[in-house]
Amino acid sequence: MSSARDQILGSIRKSLGRGALEGEDAARLHRRLATPSRNLIPDRTAGLDRDGLARQLVGKLGEAACSVDEVASMAEVPGRIAAWLQRENLPARLVQAPALANGLDWSKAPTMEVKTGTADGSEDTSVTPVFAAVAETGTLMLLSDAPTPTGLNFLPENHVAVVRRSQVVGPLEDAWSKLRAARAEAGAAAAGAGMPRTVNLITGPSRTGDIEQRIQMGAHGPRRLHVIVVDD
Amino acid sequence: MQSTSRSFKQNAHHALQDATLQRALGNIKTGFQEKRRQVIAALPEFEALRDAGRDIKNHTLANLDFYLERFEERVTEAGGVVHWCRTPAEARQTILEICRRRNARTVTKGKSMIAEEIGLNEFLEANAIEPVETDLGEYIIQLRHEPPSHIIAPAIHVTREQIADDFRRHHSDLDPNRRLEEPRDFTDEARAKLRDRYFQADVGITGANFLIAETGSTVIVTNEGNGDMTQLLGKAHVVVASLEKVVPTLDDAATILRLLARSATGQEMSVYTTFSTGPRRPGDLDGPEEFHVVLLDNGRSAMLGTEFQEMLRCIRCAACMNHCPVYAAVGGHAYGWVYPGPMGAVLTPSLIGVEEAGHLPNASTFCGRCESVCPMRIPLPKMMRHYRTREYERGLAPGTVRAGLSLWSFLATRPSLYRFVTGMAAWTLGALGRRAGRFKSLPMAGGWTGVRDLPAPEGRTFHTLWAERQGAERRGSGGTGR
Ligand code: SF4
């Protein structure tokens, strides 16, 4: 391979006073990567049941400056989104992730203009599902895929994320386990050890403190992040 | 970037007399320090997590070659390319070639200290490619043709009035009557201006907070979302990262993420933590067609196995500079190169040489706050002392410093004498300055009091206070894992 590569690796080994790792030394590290173990995890979410996790999530979402709506079923979601847009004085149109096209029945919100796909920057509001929600910190995990394009998470001014209660986990490590399990099941080992192109961990709406350290929402990404937690 | 680290003293002198800068720096205490304190108080495991973070990085550095090779394998499997670069020149050339292959006219950039380190913007401009900084702070300093003065808040030295002037000068279509006063006005103006640039860009360049060996992912941590737009909308995504950014697994990254945002901005998590693995996949509706990782050494592999190895644990959180009395007094530009504050005082001489930056380790009061807040437990004062010793041994220090240091070391190796002498000095100063609380001038310290007042000591030395504090902590320790 390239000589720069060999020289850098050689320089590292020289500084460390050894050659390339072999035998049991290398095998041990291969095992550490193949079966990742967890480090210290904060107690914060330990032992919480489903309700407890949902409560912790909602509290943390609030701290991260999200607005939250809790509903009993997916059927209620379109109406609640329409009501939220109205409350916030936002136009009644949105773009939804293809993944939600079959799950959300917009006939109950007939005045809403709905398109499906990714965002091109002209949309005011997007609606997406999530892959998991981390109760520890109020963090949403979203994966890029054809039915869940990443543009929806960043380009519109307002982002509505639909979280099912069964997707709520305690610490971030639980979300990684869930991701590894899902990718193994899908047999997606070919690309990037099963990682989708993008994994977004999102904790609240976009902000900046670059003007005299005063926090402003909506720097480049969404100004508002509205989370709908659905009992499922 | 050209360094002016040699002139630290003159730089600092100017900084202290710059009233606008002094006003801007005043925000650090109420902002970063207080927020960090609160968020850490809410996490009982924080101290134990610092140990865990340190151990992960130590393990990684001891096996750095192994983890970098695994990282490269995974990137390749995902359809990306890793480019190994020994020097800034190699990194710049690699990036230029990628841009040329795509016939790039403009590139958008997320915030990257490595891009600063290799002087990427000037180089691209010289090659007729326009770099557009998209982080608001970086955008502001790009308009001002200034280097960043802080590693996470690059425009911390600039006031609102100055930004208003910059925007009016550069945004030619800006209505002269448009209000530019509140922070919101600036955010809106920059948001609108940069929107188009993302879509026009041929290549998007970001840095990386982590590289994950398990998955071949690069990770950026931001609050604005600019780095995400940069990598999503460019046709090729180029990640510039130094090689010590690698960690073994996603779980290891999770541990260090718990330290990073808390230490940096006082958030539990930054708004956007993004893991990128390879280019867009078949069927994806968006994302870059190419994925490149430009992996920079620039002297780091040679730091391994030396007394400066521990510096490679740094996660660039900026807590050390946010809590540094010297940084708070002179700001980041005085340090003269890319990395300011205590971490810069150690890293800069390691990367660009003691001749160029040997003064920086002297820019310290050895108060120890940097080490006490560093989430990766990097012994910054100890390493600054190593450099001082080196500088001293090489005879680079001027005669008065050598004389002073000899006296100090005579006293320091005789603890009871040291305590007696410093105790006398503190008592005397305390008694003299008690009425006003500050000294306008002091014999033999004109270099300091010429530009600012020296607070009068309370009349007790650090040693006395420390002994009292330790006693109090032992008595009152409730056992929260300190
Ligand atoms: S030296 Fe420590 S405190 Fe300073 S930036 Fe690095 S990790 Fe943060």
XYZ file of C-alpha atoms and ligand atoms in Angstrom:
722
model
C 0.000 0.000 0.000
C 0.983 3.654 0.072
C 4.302 4.488 1.591
C 2.767 7.232 3.738
C 0.561 4.587 5.306
C 3.480 2.278 6.005
C 5.565 5.094 7.377
C 2.861 6.282 9.746
C 2.171 2.779 11.023
C 5.926 2.204 11.310
C 6.392 5.423 13.237
C 3.603 4.477 15.662
C 5.191 1.071 16.255
C 8.630 2.549 16.714
C 7.320 5.018 19.287
C 5.486 2.227 21.083
C 8.647 0.129 20.986
C 7.183 -2.939 19.295
C 6.295 -4.438 15.921
C 2.820 -5.140 14.512
C 0.584 -6.989 16.975
C 0.341 -10.716 16.355
C -1.027 -13.898 17.852
C -2.926 -13.638 21.108
C -2.251 -9.874 21.401
C -4.057 -9.227 18.134
C -6.744 -11.840 18.811
C -7.639 -10.175 22.105
C -8.226 -6.857 20.351
C -10.203 -8.508 17.556
C -12.471 -9.973 20.233
C -12.857 -6.561 21.880
C -14.202 -5.235 18.562
C -16.332 -8.244 17.648
C -18.128 -8.440 20.984
C -18.129 -4.874 22.313
C -18.513 -4.640 26.047
C -20.051 -1.739 27.896
C -18.204 0.704 30.078
C -19.631 2.464 33.109
C -23.249 3.466 32.480
C -24.947 6.138 34.619
C -27.595 4.834 37.002
C -30.138 7.372 35.864
C -32.337 4.999 33.838
C -31.508 1.725 35.618
C -34.535 -0.329 36.573
C -37.079 1.967 34.908
C -40.109 0.206 33.415
C -41.838 1.294 30.204
C -43.751 4.090 31.895
C -40.711 5.218 33.786
C -38.614 5.353 30.625
C -41.299 7.319 28.800
C -41.518 9.800 31.697
C -37.745 10.214 31.795
C -37.687 10.727 28.012
C -40.396 13.368 28.076
C -38.647 15.253 30.874
C -35.327 15.224 29.056
C -36.889 16.251 25.737
C -38.306 19.267 27.535
C -34.903 20.149 28.978
C -33.474 19.968 25.439
C -36.058 22.573 24.298
C -38.299 20.148 22.394
C -42.088 20.417 22.613
C -43.790 17.113 23.379
C -47.234 15.673 22.719
C -48.326 12.265 24.042
C -51.016 10.336 22.182
C -52.722 6.953 22.600
C -52.382 5.643 19.034
C -50.924 6.288 15.575
C -54.415 7.200 14.381
C -54.290 10.372 16.472
C -50.974 11.584 15.101
C -52.130 13.463 11.933
C -54.745 15.446 13.845
C -52.267 16.363 16.568
C -49.696 17.517 14.033
C -52.312 19.663 12.302
C -53.288 21.191 15.647
C -49.674 21.864 16.572
C -48.957 23.600 13.270
C -52.004 25.780 13.835
C -50.975 26.627 17.400
C -47.521 27.602 16.203
C -48.949 29.656 13.360
C -47.222 27.515 10.752
C -48.495 26.703 7.245
C -50.618 23.542 6.894
C -48.221 21.691 4.649
C -45.447 19.206 5.266
C -43.213 16.523 3.850
C -43.297 13.097 5.444
C -40.746 10.293 5.350
C -41.692 7.506 2.915
C -41.558 5.174 5.918
C -44.661 6.888 7.336
C -46.681 6.910 4.107
C -48.674 3.856 5.121
C -48.716 4.535 8.855
C -50.292 8.003 8.929
C -53.862 8.496 7.733
C -54.155 12.130 6.698
C -57.813 11.865 5.708
C -58.592 13.090 9.225
C -56.679 16.282 8.544
C -58.082 17.104 5.100
C -56.760 20.662 4.852
C -53.181 19.470 5.211
C -50.978 19.489 2.136
C -48.793 16.371 2.411
C -45.972 15.205 0.202
C -43.730 12.181 0.648
C -39.987 11.949 0.009
C -36.921 13.888 1.090
C -36.625 17.626 1.581
C -35.220 20.060 -0.985
C -35.067 23.073 1.310
C -38.423 24.564 0.293
C -40.484 22.770 2.937
C -41.500 24.315 6.240
C -42.121 21.124 8.180
C -41.055 17.493 8.050
C -42.455 14.435 9.800
C -40.222 11.419 10.432
C -40.176 8.276 12.494
C -37.187 7.486 14.734
C -35.225 4.283 15.198
C -34.895 4.666 18.954
C -35.245 7.309 21.650
C -32.687 7.493 24.447
C -34.380 8.366 27.737
C -31.065 9.064 29.475
C -30.594 12.373 27.653
C -33.715 12.927 25.517
C -31.839 11.933 22.381
C -33.512 10.647 19.206
C -31.688 8.146 16.998
C -32.538 8.340 13.282
C -31.025 6.175 10.536
C -30.572 7.052 6.879
C -32.262 4.692 4.466
C -34.452 4.988 1.366
C -37.646 5.235 3.493
C -35.980 7.640 5.968
C -33.827 10.182 4.087
C -31.552 12.373 6.222
C -32.529 15.649 4.554
C -35.823 15.592 6.457
C -33.932 15.906 9.751
C -32.107 19.088 8.807
C -33.552 21.146 5.957
C -37.050 22.165 7.094
C -37.548 24.839 9.780
C -39.688 22.508 11.833
C -39.202 18.824 12.474
C -41.887 16.564 13.918
C -40.542 13.207 15.141
C -42.892 10.332 15.904
C -41.614 8.094 18.701
C -43.354 4.843 19.626
C -43.105 3.958 23.302
C -41.669 0.559 22.424
C -38.704 2.398 20.860
C -37.681 4.124 24.080
C -34.478 2.788 25.632
C -32.557 3.809 28.750
C -28.892 4.565 27.987
C -27.295 5.169 24.585
C -25.687 1.720 24.775
C -29.147 0.118 24.567
C -29.736 1.962 21.304
C -26.455 0.599 19.939
C -27.495 -2.932 20.906
C -30.823 -2.419 19.192
C -29.056 -1.166 16.071
C -26.609 -4.076 15.992
C -29.460 -6.564 16.399
C -31.536 -4.952 13.658
C -28.635 -4.880 11.213
C -27.651 -8.459 11.944
C -31.233 -9.515 11.324
C -31.329 -7.615 8.046
C -28.072 -9.322 7.056
C -26.593 -5.967 6.197
C -23.081 -6.925 7.189
C -21.639 -5.983 3.794
C -21.595 -2.230 4.224
C -19.701 -0.708 7.133
C -20.213 -3.590 9.523
C -23.920 -3.022 9.249
C -23.968 0.714 9.840
C -26.324 2.778 7.718
C -24.678 5.676 5.893
C -25.783 8.084 8.596
C -26.839 7.638 12.201
C -28.139 10.909 13.610
C -28.347 11.398 17.355
C -30.521 14.475 17.805
C -31.041 16.211 21.148
C -33.303 19.229 20.694
C -33.589 21.824 17.929
C -30.584 23.408 16.191
C -28.909 26.232 18.087
C -25.803 28.395 18.282
C -24.025 30.342 20.987
C -21.609 32.008 18.625
C -22.976 35.523 19.065
C -21.637 36.601 22.454
C -22.458 33.181 23.916
C -26.211 33.855 23.880
C -28.124 30.743 22.774
C -30.224 31.143 19.607
C -32.434 28.430 18.134
C -32.490 27.504 14.466
C -28.897 28.139 13.418
C -28.939 25.921 10.317
C -31.178 23.014 11.175
C -34.747 23.083 12.514
C -35.828 25.900 14.804
C -38.466 23.672 16.385
C -38.344 19.984 17.231
C -41.757 18.617 18.159
C -41.864 15.051 19.451
C -45.022 12.972 19.470
C -44.804 9.996 21.810
C -47.263 7.291 20.758
C -48.453 4.522 23.072
C -48.156 1.282 21.084
C -1.215 28.578 9.449
C 1.745 30.868 10.126
C 2.556 30.927 13.826
C 3.211 34.047 15.930
C 3.714 31.975 19.065
C 7.230 33.392 19.439
C 5.682 36.761 20.201
C 3.388 35.525 22.952
C 4.524 38.289 25.296
C 3.843 41.120 22.861
C 0.598 39.473 21.720
C -0.564 39.195 25.313
C 0.375 42.766 26.037
C -1.763 44.043 23.166
C -4.623 41.781 24.155
C -4.681 43.141 27.685
C -5.014 46.696 26.363
C -7.751 45.840 23.886
C -10.936 47.008 25.613
C -13.301 45.364 23.085
C -11.566 42.025 23.489
C -11.665 42.298 27.255
C -15.418 42.893 27.106
C -15.932 39.859 24.857
C -13.849 37.616 27.111
C -15.986 38.574 30.080
C -18.701 36.186 28.851
C -16.691 33.054 29.549
C -17.295 32.841 33.249
C -21.073 33.183 33.219
C -21.370 31.070 30.093
C -19.148 28.015 29.907
C -17.993 27.722 33.502
C -21.355 27.990 35.188
C -23.162 25.707 32.741
C -20.508 23.057 33.067
C -20.702 23.196 36.847
C -24.465 22.673 36.837
C -24.579 19.817 34.368
C -21.798 17.935 36.150
C -23.514 18.343 39.496
C -26.462 16.479 37.949
C -24.389 13.397 37.054
C -23.014 11.551 40.106
C -20.920 9.250 37.915
C -18.983 12.069 36.270
C -15.702 11.481 38.101
C -15.825 7.737 37.454
C -16.598 8.431 33.788
C -13.449 10.543 33.588
C -11.464 7.488 34.674
C -13.268 5.344 32.112
C -12.618 7.883 29.342
C -8.933 8.107 30.217
C -8.628 4.304 30.237
C -10.314 3.924 26.832
C -7.941 6.425 25.255
C -4.882 4.925 26.948
C -5.846 1.504 25.648
C -6.414 2.902 22.158
C -3.120 4.788 22.061
C -1.228 1.683 23.185
C -2.748 -0.150 20.202
C -3.143 2.757 17.814
C -1.726 0.989 14.752
C -4.145 -1.923 15.215
C -7.237 0.246 15.573
C -6.330 2.488 12.641
C -5.928 -0.551 10.400
C -9.325 -1.905 11.474
C -10.880 1.528 10.925
C -9.487 1.624 7.407
C -10.805 -1.880 6.629
C -14.318 -0.907 7.673
C -14.248 2.374 5.733
C -13.165 0.493 2.627
C -15.901 -2.119 3.070
C -18.452 0.688 3.263
C -17.205 2.118 -0.040
C -15.055 4.936 1.319
C -11.328 5.692 1.067
C -8.785 6.439 3.804
C -5.884 8.682 2.766
C -2.876 8.487 5.102
C -1.025 11.796 5.289
C 2.219 12.388 7.159
C 2.290 16.157 6.839
C -0.051 19.114 6.352
C 1.290 19.447 2.800
C 0.273 15.864 1.963
C -3.181 16.412 3.457
C -3.728 19.633 1.528
C -2.617 18.026 -1.714
C -4.887 15.022 -1.169
C -7.894 17.259 -0.594
C -7.029 19.391 -3.623
C -6.900 16.310 -5.843
C -10.319 15.151 -4.645
C -11.714 18.621 -5.344
C -10.096 18.738 -8.785
C -11.480 15.349 -9.760
C -14.950 16.712 -9.019
C -14.180 20.020 -10.773
C -15.052 21.740 -7.540
C -15.479 25.521 -7.553
C -16.768 25.885 -4.003
C -16.483 23.672 -0.966
C -18.519 24.049 2.208
C -16.788 23.377 5.480
C -17.953 22.269 8.868
C -15.779 23.355 11.776
C -12.472 21.515 11.819
C -9.393 22.312 13.885
C -7.338 19.996 11.670
C -8.327 22.068 8.625
C -6.977 25.083 10.541
C -3.854 23.140 11.458
C -3.069 22.380 7.819
C -4.017 25.874 6.600
C -6.609 24.475 4.227
C -8.571 27.632 3.405
C -5.615 29.673 2.189
C -4.404 26.728 0.143
C -7.767 26.149 -1.548
C -8.112 29.857 -2.307
C -4.653 29.881 -3.858
C -5.882 27.057 -6.090
C -9.014 28.901 -7.215
C -11.410 26.936 -5.015
C -13.628 28.915 -2.692
C -13.941 27.513 0.844
C -17.149 28.523 2.663
C -17.170 28.162 6.431
C -20.655 27.231 7.655
C -20.304 27.171 11.429
C -21.566 30.615 12.431
C -18.471 31.419 14.474
C -16.139 30.214 11.726
C -18.165 32.128 9.143
C -17.712 35.333 11.139
C -13.957 34.945 11.481
C -13.648 33.994 7.827
C -15.285 37.329 6.945
C -12.793 39.002 9.285
C -9.802 37.060 7.898
C -8.904 35.968 11.409
C -7.947 32.617 12.875
C -10.226 31.128 15.562
C -9.496 32.275 19.102
C -11.157 29.323 20.840
C -11.495 25.695 19.782
C -15.268 25.419 20.196
C -16.305 29.087 20.058
C -14.027 30.438 17.335
C -15.494 33.967 17.375
C -15.650 34.371 21.137
C -13.415 37.431 20.871
C -15.826 39.312 18.605
C -18.642 41.555 19.811
C -22.069 42.058 18.249
C -21.166 45.529 17.011
C -18.153 44.150 15.181
C -20.208 41.360 13.589
C -22.798 43.891 12.423
C -20.028 45.849 10.675
C -18.669 42.678 9.080
C -22.064 41.585 7.777
C -22.814 45.013 6.350
C -19.457 45.107 4.619
C -19.693 41.630 3.092
C -23.398 41.042 2.463
C -23.792 43.493 -0.387
C -27.524 42.787 -0.775
C -28.220 43.538 2.881
C -30.824 46.292 3.328
C -29.039 49.164 5.146
C -32.146 49.621 7.300
C -32.216 45.999 8.361
C -31.736 45.731 12.108
C -28.598 43.880 13.264
C -28.657 44.082 17.039
C -30.042 41.024 18.724
C -28.249 37.662 18.362
C -31.334 36.409 16.515
C -30.849 39.002 13.756
C -27.392 37.640 13.016
C -28.427 34.005 13.113
C -31.245 34.653 10.632
C -29.027 36.606 8.266
C -26.292 33.948 8.263
C -28.818 31.123 7.940
C -30.314 32.711 4.837
C -26.913 33.492 3.329
C -25.475 30.019 3.853
C -28.521 28.046 2.676
C -27.697 28.479 -0.996
C -24.053 27.758 -0.450
C -24.761 24.236 0.802
C -26.624 23.401 -2.370
C -23.991 24.973 -4.634
C -21.072 23.175 -3.043
C -19.322 20.419 -4.939
C -17.496 19.056 -1.926
C -18.345 19.187 1.786
C -15.454 19.049 4.246
C -15.919 18.289 7.933
C -13.665 17.365 10.821
C -14.246 14.465 13.182
C -14.559 14.183 16.936
C -14.159 10.410 16.767
C -13.308 7.652 14.319
C -14.843 4.283 15.196
C -12.683 1.230 14.487
C -15.604 -1.181 14.983
C -17.684 0.314 12.170
C -15.476 2.617 10.085
C -17.633 5.583 11.062
C -16.543 9.198 11.477
C -18.365 11.243 14.088
C -19.076 14.968 14.295
C -20.619 16.719 17.287
C -22.288 20.087 16.668
C -25.142 22.273 17.842
C -25.963 24.121 14.654
C -26.430 21.302 12.161
C -24.067 22.979 9.707
C -21.732 20.006 9.567
C -24.665 17.783 8.688
C -25.826 20.018 5.854
C -22.219 20.201 4.648
C -21.848 16.446 4.374
C -25.390 15.767 3.202
C -25.500 18.233 0.321
C -21.954 18.134 -1.039
C -21.393 15.611 -3.822
C -18.380 14.261 -1.999
C -17.832 14.222 1.756
C -14.235 14.685 2.890
C -13.441 14.132 6.557
C -10.154 15.554 7.861
C -9.066 13.953 11.105
C -5.892 13.402 13.059
C -5.078 9.805 13.841
C -5.541 9.950 17.623
C -9.285 10.495 17.100
C -9.898 6.773 16.766
C -11.693 4.806 19.510
C -12.462 1.073 19.367
C -16.265 0.770 19.570
C -19.593 2.596 19.573
C -19.817 1.864 23.296
C -16.463 3.550 23.877
C -17.705 6.590 21.968
C -20.847 6.602 24.136
C -18.707 6.865 27.275
C -16.603 9.732 25.970
C -19.682 11.522 24.603
C -20.949 11.711 28.198
C -17.832 13.720 29.027
C -17.541 15.828 25.894
C -20.644 18.033 25.764
C -20.780 18.424 29.534
C -17.179 19.639 29.636
C -17.526 21.792 26.541
C -20.820 23.683 26.598
C -22.438 22.313 29.726
C -24.994 20.302 27.747
C -25.712 16.635 28.438
C -25.513 15.980 24.709
C -24.802 18.417 21.930
C -27.758 18.786 19.574
C -26.297 16.764 16.701
C -23.984 13.795 17.080
C -23.660 12.225 13.644
C -22.044 8.927 12.661
C -21.151 8.758 8.958
C -20.161 5.510 7.289
C -19.330 5.475 3.599
C -21.139 7.186 0.702
C -24.867 7.060 -0.086
C -26.304 3.579 -0.514
C -28.308 2.248 -3.455
C -31.857 3.528 -3.088
C -30.938 6.423 -0.743
C -32.710 9.665 -1.650
C -29.864 11.883 -0.479
C -26.254 11.862 0.681
C -22.786 12.240 -0.876
C -21.587 10.032 -3.725
C -18.049 9.790 -2.335
C -16.653 9.409 1.165
C -13.020 10.203 1.967
C -11.147 10.242 5.249
C -7.942 12.272 5.224
C -6.004 10.903 8.166
C -3.287 13.256 9.407
C -0.242 12.370 11.497
C 1.728 15.666 11.601
C 4.012 14.652 14.426
C 1.518 12.790 16.583
C 2.961 9.307 16.070
C 6.251 10.668 17.409
C 4.525 11.913 20.595
C 3.640 8.336 21.518
C 5.985 6.845 24.060
C 7.165 10.294 25.220
C 6.173 12.355 28.251
C 3.669 14.082 25.951
C 1.745 10.956 24.923
C -1.078 11.770 27.321
C -1.859 14.917 25.342
C -3.179 12.615 22.611
C -6.139 11.789 24.867
C -7.447 15.314 24.308
C -11.027 15.459 23.007
C -10.917 19.219 22.266
C -13.662 20.114 24.733
C -12.039 23.464 25.647
C -12.745 23.123 29.383
C -9.065 23.847 30.113
C -9.137 27.214 28.344
C -12.581 28.075 29.692
C -11.164 27.774 33.193
C -7.714 29.228 32.566
C -6.983 32.633 34.151
C -4.310 33.355 31.534
C -6.648 32.557 28.632
C -9.399 34.649 30.223
C -7.003 37.577 30.419
C -5.386 37.473 26.971
C -7.778 35.465 24.749
C -6.823 32.898 22.149
C -5.003 34.917 19.501
C -2.106 35.719 21.817
C -1.076 32.066 21.680
C -0.214 32.673 18.070
C -1.276 29.423 16.426
C -4.315 27.153 16.049
C -4.643 25.769 19.568
C -4.859 28.228 22.464
C -5.072 27.901 26.231
C -3.465 25.161 28.307
C -4.016 22.418 25.718
C -2.431 24.671 23.110
C 0.497 25.456 25.372
C 1.321 21.740 25.379
C 0.230 20.714 21.894
C 1.662 23.624 19.910
C 5.338 23.076 20.832
C 4.808 19.335 20.224
C 3.500 19.954 16.717
C 5.449 22.964 15.473
C 8.541 22.784 17.683
C 10.002 24.318 20.826
C 11.906 26.979 18.873
C 8.646 28.318 17.498
C 6.394 27.871 20.522
C 8.679 27.304 23.496
C 7.295 30.374 25.261
C 3.771 29.040 25.473
C 4.298 26.655 28.390
C 5.285 29.758 30.359
C 1.836 31.222 29.791
C 0.642 29.579 32.938
C 0.202 30.422 36.586
C 0.344 26.705 37.443
C -2.898 27.108 39.321
C -3.885 23.605 38.194
C -7.472 24.402 37.204
C -6.975 23.040 33.680
C -6.031 19.611 34.962
C -8.811 19.637 37.527
C -11.472 20.215 34.830
C -9.931 18.159 31.995
C -12.365 15.296 31.372
C -9.549 13.092 30.082
C -7.398 13.765 33.146
C -4.514 15.123 31.105
C -1.784 16.409 33.446
C -1.388 19.705 31.580
C 0.688 21.551 34.206
C 3.112 18.633 34.463
C 3.635 18.650 30.708
C 4.098 22.418 30.650
C 6.779 21.936 33.283
C 8.481 19.349 31.065
C 8.669 21.953 28.332
C 9.920 24.596 30.722
C 12.652 22.230 31.811
C 13.566 21.538 28.205
C 13.578 25.199 27.359
C 15.700 25.870 30.443
C 18.134 23.090 29.668
C 18.561 24.266 26.123
C 19.349 27.719 27.453
C 16.473 29.289 25.559
C 15.233 31.170 28.606
C 16.569 34.645 29.295
C 18.939 35.246 32.224
C 16.426 36.804 34.615
C 14.090 33.858 34.196
C 16.930 31.471 34.867
C 17.882 33.331 38.024
C 14.260 33.411 39.200
C 13.782 29.738 38.493
C 16.977 28.826 40.332
C 15.747 30.672 43.391
C 12.344 29.064 43.062
C 13.792 25.567 42.726
C 16.059 26.207 45.720
C 12.948 27.016 47.743
C 10.716 24.403 46.179
C 13.026 21.566 47.131
C 12.910 22.785 50.736
C 9.190 22.578 51.582
C 9.252 24.139 55.020
C 11.384 27.023 53.864
C 9.111 27.421 50.813
C 6.035 27.580 53.005
C 7.693 30.083 55.293
C 8.820 32.398 52.509
C 5.609 32.275 50.473
C 3.598 32.584 53.651
C 5.487 35.740 54.560
C 5.015 37.145 51.080
C 1.301 36.409 51.025
C 0.850 37.865 54.462
C 2.760 41.011 53.560
C 0.885 41.520 50.291
C -2.401 40.735 51.994
C -1.733 43.301 54.708
C -0.597 45.939 52.229
C -3.439 45.504 49.784
C -6.202 44.820 52.273
C -7.818 48.199 52.081
C -8.312 48.454 48.318
C -8.276 44.729 47.604
C -6.073 45.338 44.552
C -2.611 46.646 43.686
C -2.184 49.246 41.000
C 1.546 48.683 40.915
C 4.039 46.389 42.542
C 7.790 46.558 42.640
C 9.361 44.032 40.243
C 6.021 43.087 38.661
C 5.508 46.009 36.314
C 4.915 43.612 33.419
C 1.718 42.538 35.112
C 0.443 45.625 36.888
C 1.192 47.857 33.912
C -1.933 46.550 32.227
C -4.088 45.280 35.049
C -4.508 45.290 38.779
C -3.175 42.421 40.827
C -5.802 41.218 43.271
C -4.470 41.402 46.795
C -4.001 37.946 48.312
C -6.287 37.022 51.123
C -3.260 36.732 53.345
C -3.045 32.951 53.150
C -1.135 30.827 50.659
C -2.515 28.183 48.380
C -0.860 25.551 50.562
C -2.731 26.697 53.654
C -6.039 26.907 51.802
C -5.531 23.505 50.230
C -4.788 21.898 53.597
C -7.959 23.438 55.043
C -10.039 22.368 52.067
C -8.768 18.797 52.157
C -9.630 18.663 55.866
C -13.119 20.010 55.192
C -13.712 17.518 52.386
C -12.639 14.576 54.491
C -15.020 15.699 57.201
C -17.930 16.369 54.871
C -17.497 13.638 52.250
C -20.888 12.119 51.517
C -19.398 9.558 49.154
C -20.460 10.670 45.689
C -17.461 9.064 44.095
C -14.950 11.879 44.175
S -6.778 19.184 27.317
Fe -8.511 18.292 28.410
S -9.779 20.072 28.961
Fe -8.340 20.772 27.393
S -9.465 20.520 25.458
Fe -8.275 18.651 25.770
S -9.682 17.254 26.802
Fe -10.553 19.291 27.003
